[in-house]
PDB file of C-alpha atoms in Angstrom:
ATOM      1  CA  MET S 261      -0.188  -0.061  -0.034  1.00 39.00           C
ATOM      2  CA  ARG S 262       1.555   3.282  -1.054  1.00 42.00           C
ATOM      3  CA  LEU S 263       1.192   6.438   1.520  1.00 34.00           C
ATOM      4  CA  PRO S 264      -1.752   7.977   1.730  1.00 43.00           C
ATOM      5  CA  TRP S 265      -2.869  11.488   1.165  1.00 44.00           C
ATOM      6  CA  PRO S 266      -5.262  14.234   2.049  1.00 49.00           C
ATOM      7  CA  ALA S 267      -8.594  13.366   1.262  1.00 52.00           C
ATOM      8  CA  VAL S 268     -10.168  16.692   0.082  1.00 49.00           C
ATOM      9  CA  THR S 269      -8.578  19.945  -0.684  1.00 46.00           C
ATOM     10  CA  GLY S 270     -10.114  23.410  -0.317  1.00 46.00           C
ATOM     11  CA  GLY S 271     -12.194  24.534   3.019  1.00 40.00           C
ATOM     12  CA  LEU S 272     -12.709  20.495   3.903  1.00 37.00           C
ATOM     13  CA  LEU S 273     -10.090  17.975   4.927  1.00 35.00           C
ATOM     14  CA  ALA S 274     -11.144  15.043   5.985  1.00 36.00           C
ATOM     15  CA  VAL S 275      -8.179  12.279   6.629  1.00 35.00           C
ATOM     16  CA  ALA S 276      -8.836   8.935   5.073  1.00 36.00           C
ATOM     17  CA  VAL S 277      -6.989   5.174   6.877  1.00 34.00           C
ATOM     18  CA  GLY S 278      -5.883   2.761   4.772  1.00 34.00           C
ATOM     19  CA  ALA S 279      -6.303  -0.765   5.433  1.00 32.00           C
ATOM     20  CA  ALA S 280      -2.967  -0.869   6.551  1.00 30.00           C
ATOM     21  CA  GLY S 281      -3.978   1.686   9.146  1.00 28.00           C
ATOM     22  CA  LEU S 282      -1.795   4.098   7.991  1.00 26.00           C
ATOM     23  CA  ILE S 283      -2.935   7.969   7.795  1.00 25.00           C
ATOM     24  CA  ARG S 284      -3.078   9.308   3.660  1.00 29.00           C
ATOM     25  CA  ALA S 285      -0.293  12.265   3.362  1.00 29.00           C
ATOM     26  CA  ALA S 286       1.071  13.515  -0.101  1.00 32.00           C
ATOM     27  CA  VAL S 287       0.778  16.487  -2.059  1.00 31.00           C
ATOM     28  CA  PRO S 288      -2.277  16.454  -4.542  1.00 36.00           C
ATOM     29  CA  GLU S 289      -1.474  17.784  -7.962  1.00 37.00           C
ATOM     30  CA  PRO S 290      -3.697  20.672  -9.855  1.00 37.00           C
ATOM     31  CA  ALA S 291      -7.463  19.733 -11.095  1.00 40.00           C
ATOM     32  CA  SER S 292      -6.939  20.154 -14.754  1.00 40.00           C
ATOM     33  CA  ALA S 293      -3.433  18.186 -14.769  1.00 43.00           C
ATOM     34  CA  PRO S 294      -3.728  14.463 -15.813  1.00 49.00           C
ATOM     35  CA  ALA S 295      -1.872  11.803 -13.598  1.00 53.00           C
ATOM     36  CA  SER S 296       1.001  11.162 -14.266  1.00 49.00           C
ATOM     37  CA  PRO S 297       2.239   8.297 -16.972  1.00 52.00           C
ATOM     38  CA  SER S 298       3.250   5.102 -15.506  1.00 49.00           C
ATOM     39  CA  GLY S 299       5.812   3.668 -16.859  1.00 52.00           C
ATOM     40  CA  PRO S 300       6.895   2.514 -20.436  1.00 49.00           C
ATOM     41  CA  GLY S 301       4.226   3.475 -22.576  1.00 61.00           C
ATOM     42  CA  ALA S 302       1.534   5.533 -20.908  1.00 93.00           C
ATOM     43  CA  VAL S 303      -1.542   5.337 -18.814  1.00 97.00           C
ATOM     44  CA  THR S 304      -3.351   8.482 -17.719  1.00 97.00           C
ATOM     45  CA  VAL S 305      -6.444   9.822 -15.956  1.00 97.00           C
ATOM     46  CA  VAL S 306      -7.645  12.893 -17.584  1.00 96.00           C
ATOM     47  CA  ASN S 307     -10.812  14.940 -16.860  1.00 97.00           C
ATOM     48  CA  ALA S 308     -11.623  13.766 -13.473  1.00 98.00           C
ATOM     49  CA  TYR S 309     -14.780  14.906 -11.294  1.00 98.00           C
ATOM     50  CA  VAL S 310     -16.598  14.049  -8.900  1.00 98.00           C
ATOM     51  CA  ARG S 311     -20.670  15.284  -8.762  1.00 95.00           C
ATOM     52  CA  ALA S 312     -21.431  17.036  -5.548  1.00 92.00           C
ATOM     53  CA  PRO S 313     -23.904  14.962  -3.464  1.00 90.00           C
ATOM     54  CA  ILE S 314     -27.998  15.377  -3.714  1.00 85.00           C
ATOM     55  CA  PRO S 315     -28.964  16.483  -1.065  1.00 84.00           C
ATOM     56  CA  PRO S 316     -25.921  17.781   0.055  1.00 71.00           C
ATOM     57  CA  HIS S 317     -25.415  15.657   3.753  1.00 74.00           C
ATOM     58  CA  ALA S 318     -26.054  12.647   1.469  1.00 88.00           C
ATOM     59  CA  ASP S 319     -23.644   9.602   2.288  1.00 93.00           C
ATOM     60  CA  VAL S 320     -22.492   8.670  -1.468  1.00 94.00           C
ATOM     61  CA  ALA S 321     -21.255  10.439  -4.220  1.00 95.00           C
ATOM     62  CA  ALA S 322     -19.989   9.397  -7.976  1.00 96.00           C
ATOM     63  CA  ALA S 323     -16.603   9.969  -9.619  1.00 98.00           C
ATOM     64  CA  TYR S 324     -16.162  10.079 -13.137  1.00 98.00           C
ATOM     65  CA  PHE S 325     -13.039  10.311 -15.752  1.00 98.00           C
ATOM     66  CA  THR S 326     -11.182   9.133 -18.681  1.00 98.00           C
ATOM     67  CA  VAL S 327      -8.109   6.717 -19.149  1.00 98.00           C
ATOM     68  CA  TYR S 328      -5.873   7.109 -22.021  1.00 98.00           C
ATOM     69  CA  ASN S 329      -3.772   3.572 -22.420  1.00 98.00           C
ATOM     70  CA  THR S 330      -1.497   4.259 -25.468  1.00 96.00           C
ATOM     71  CA  THR S 331       0.941   1.138 -24.782  1.00 95.00           C
ATOM     72  CA  GLY S 332       0.007  -2.109 -26.300  1.00 95.00           C
ATOM     73  CA  ARG S 333      -1.090  -4.091 -23.938  1.00 97.00           C
ATOM     74  CA  VAL S 334      -4.568  -4.163 -22.652  1.00 98.00           C
ATOM     75  CA  ASP S 335      -4.916  -2.656 -18.639  1.00 98.00           C
ATOM     76  CA  ARG S 336      -7.424  -3.479 -16.039  1.00 98.00           C
ATOM     77  CA  ILE S 337      -8.711  -0.817 -13.512  1.00 98.00           C
ATOM     78  CA  VAL S 338      -8.317  -2.776 -10.568  1.00 97.00           C
ATOM     79  CA  ARG S 339      -9.107  -0.808  -7.514  1.00 97.00           C
ATOM     80  CA  VAL S 340      -9.919   3.043  -6.759  1.00 98.00           C
ATOM     81  CA  LEU S 341      -9.255   4.645  -3.311  1.00 98.00           C
ATOM     82  CA  ALA S 342     -11.227   8.063  -2.838  1.00 98.00           C
ATOM     83  CA  GLY S 343      -9.782  10.292   0.134  1.00 97.00           C
ATOM     84  CA  ALA S 344     -13.102  11.521   0.657  1.00 97.00           C
ATOM     85  CA  GLY S 345     -15.110   8.312   1.810  1.00 97.00           C
ATOM     86  CA  ALA S 346     -14.503   5.090   3.604  1.00 97.00           C
ATOM     87  CA  ALA S 347     -15.330   2.843   0.853  1.00 97.00           C
ATOM     88  CA  ALA S 348     -14.785   3.462  -2.981  1.00 97.00           C
ATOM     89  CA  THR S 349     -15.909   0.842  -5.477  1.00 97.00           C
ATOM     90  CA  LEU S 350     -16.254   0.465  -9.024  1.00 98.00           C
ATOM     91  CA  HIS S 351     -20.032   0.339 -10.216  1.00 97.00           C
ATOM     92  CA  THR S 352     -21.614  -0.080 -13.519  1.00 96.00           C
ATOM     93  CA  ASP S 353     -25.452   0.714 -14.656  1.00 92.00           C
ATOM     94  CA  VAL S 354     -27.384  -2.588 -15.694  1.00 91.00           C
ATOM     95  CA  GLY S 355     -30.651  -2.164 -17.158  1.00 91.00           C
ATOM     96  CA  GLY S 356     -30.959   1.202 -15.010  1.00 89.00           C
ATOM     97  CA  HIS S 357     -29.857  -0.535 -11.579  1.00 92.00           C
ATOM     98  CA  MET S 358     -26.137   0.195 -10.213  1.00 91.00           C
ATOM     99  CA  GLN S 359     -24.335  -2.854 -10.175  1.00 95.00           C
ATOM    100  CA  LEU S 360     -20.913  -3.685  -8.375  1.00 96.00           C
ATOM    101  CA  VAL S 361     -17.883  -4.600 -10.900  1.00 96.00           C
ATOM    102  CA  ARG S 362     -16.136  -7.333  -9.245  1.00 92.00           C
ATOM    103  CA  HIS S 363     -13.012  -8.098 -11.513  1.00 93.00           C
ATOM    104  CA  GLY S 364     -11.789  -4.436 -12.497  1.00 95.00           C
ATOM    105  CA  VAL S 365     -12.778  -2.871 -15.477  1.00 97.00           C
ATOM    106  CA  ALA S 366     -10.711  -3.622 -18.925  1.00 98.00           C
ATOM    107  CA  VAL S 367      -8.434  -0.296 -20.683  1.00 98.00           C
ATOM    108  CA  PRO S 368      -8.137  -1.764 -24.303  1.00 98.00           C
ATOM    109  CA  ALA S 369      -4.560  -1.144 -25.436  1.00 97.00           C
ATOM    110  CA  HIS S 370      -4.005   2.190 -28.084  1.00 97.00           C
ATOM    111  CA  GLY S 371      -7.685   3.081 -26.612  1.00 98.00           C
ATOM    112  CA  LYS S 372      -9.779   4.807 -24.117  1.00 98.00           C
ATOM    113  CA  LEU S 373     -12.477   4.136 -21.197  1.00 98.00           C
ATOM    114  CA  VAL S 374     -14.373   6.824 -20.239  1.00 98.00           C
ATOM    115  CA  LEU S 375     -16.336   6.404 -16.708  1.00 98.00           C
ATOM    116  CA  ALA S 376     -19.542   8.687 -17.401  1.00 96.00           C
ATOM    117  CA  PRO S 377     -23.120   8.943 -15.695  1.00 94.00           C
ATOM    118  CA  GLY S 378     -25.087   6.005 -17.112  1.00 93.00           C
ATOM    119  CA  GLY S 379     -22.115   3.749 -17.460  1.00 96.00           C
ATOM    120  CA  VAL S 380     -18.723   2.376 -15.558  1.00 97.00           C
ATOM    121  CA  HIS S 381     -18.327   4.678 -12.188  1.00 97.00           C
ATOM    122  CA  VAL S 382     -16.653   5.234  -9.079  1.00 98.00           C
ATOM    123  CA  MET S 383     -18.880   5.201  -6.085  1.00 96.00           C
ATOM    124  CA  ILE S 384     -17.476   6.961  -3.484  1.00 97.00           C
ATOM    125  CA  GLU S 385     -19.472   5.663   0.094  1.00 96.00           C
ATOM    126  CA  HIS S 386     -19.153   6.942   3.528  1.00 96.00           C
ATOM    127  CA  LEU S 387     -18.441  10.341   2.938  1.00 96.00           C
ATOM    128  CA  PHE S 388     -16.361  11.643   5.430  1.00 95.00           C
ATOM    129  CA  GLY S 389     -18.338  15.059   5.079  1.00 93.00           C
ATOM    130  CA  GLU S 390     -20.049  17.419   2.928  1.00 91.00           C
ATOM    131  CA  LEU S 391     -18.445  17.649  -0.466  1.00 93.00           C
ATOM    132  CA  PRO S 392     -19.633  21.033  -1.786  1.00 92.00           C
ATOM    133  CA  ALA S 393     -19.163  22.272  -5.363  1.00 94.00           C
ATOM    134  CA  GLY S 394     -15.630  23.565  -6.245  1.00 95.00           C
ATOM    135  CA  GLU S 395     -13.628  21.285  -3.407  1.00 96.00           C
ATOM    136  CA  GLN S 396     -11.576  18.800  -5.245  1.00 97.00           C
ATOM    137  CA  VAL S 397     -10.901  15.123  -4.278  1.00 98.00           C
ATOM    138  CA  ASN S 398      -8.249  12.871  -4.210  1.00 98.00           C
ATOM    139  CA  LEU S 399      -8.063   9.765  -6.065  1.00 98.00           C
ATOM    140  CA  GLU S 400      -5.693   6.906  -6.331  1.00 98.00           C
ATOM    141  CA  VAL S 401      -6.733   4.797  -9.666  1.00 98.00           C
ATOM    142  CA  ASP S 402      -4.952   1.625  -9.780  1.00 98.00           C
ATOM    143  CA  PHE S 403      -4.331  -0.519 -12.345  1.00 98.00           C
ATOM    144  CA  ALA S 404      -3.157  -4.318 -12.708  1.00 97.00           C
ATOM    145  CA  ARG S 405      -0.223  -3.281 -15.464  1.00 96.00           C
ATOM    146  CA  ALA S 406       1.092   0.495 -15.177  1.00 96.00           C
ATOM    147  CA  GLY S 407       0.433   0.747 -11.106  1.00 96.00           C
ATOM    148  CA  PRO S 408      -1.251   3.236  -9.047  1.00 97.00           C
ATOM    149  CA  LEU S 409      -1.912   7.103  -9.992  1.00 97.00           C
ATOM    150  CA  ASP S 410      -2.852   9.702  -8.141  1.00 97.00           C
ATOM    151  CA  VAL S 411      -5.477  12.064  -9.578  1.00 97.00           C
ATOM    152  CA  VAL S 412      -7.581  14.900  -8.102  1.00 98.00           C
ATOM    153  CA  ALA S 413     -11.050  15.570  -8.974  1.00 98.00           C
ATOM    154  CA  LYS S 414     -13.301  18.706  -8.580  1.00 97.00           C
ATOM    155  CA  VAL S 415     -16.154  18.555  -7.492  1.00 97.00           C
ATOM    156  CA  ILE S 416     -19.072  19.602  -9.268  1.00 97.00           C
ATOM    157  CA  PRO S 417     -22.609  20.797  -8.802  1.00 94.00           C
ATOM    158  CA  TYR S 418     -25.194  17.608  -9.635  1.00 89.00           C
ATOM    159  CA  GLY S 419     -26.166  18.076 -12.883  1.00 89.00           C
ATOM    160  CA  ALA S 420     -23.205  20.456 -14.026  1.00 93.00           C
ATOM    161  CA  LYS S 421     -21.322  20.084 -17.306  1.00 94.00           C
ATOM    162  CA  PRO S 422     -18.687  17.744 -16.532  1.00 92.00           C
ATOM    163  CA  PRO S 423     -14.944  19.253 -17.616  1.00 87.00           C
ATOM    164  CA  SER S 424     -13.903  18.823 -20.722  1.00 80.00           C
TER     165      SER S 424
END
């Protein structure tokens, strides 16, 4: 397990505790910057955002982003950690119902994967506090081949146009 990071930047700061009992701490990237390339070839995460929960005191939020895989091999998101809540899980929409994704999500070689409303997304559960628009949430996106990438997701109002 990597050392953790501040959960939320801006006016609110919550601290996540990892499975090993470590308290997370590191410096986040600016919200508009893509995650760093992850080794030979590159896997990057861009346009990350979290929709502010409705109502504002709700206990769950959803995160979305786009993954680019410029390598010649399929990779897979195997886990996402979110500094704003006690749990983060991958879900997908199947016939209008959310379904837990148990074995990760493939990112095609020389391709991209878009996590978006109505499709694959990250559910952040048991929020540590309110997530008002304008805050930032730190995510760690773990890939089977590329390893972990740190990502900063801006909290946007529910119903607002996602960043591009």
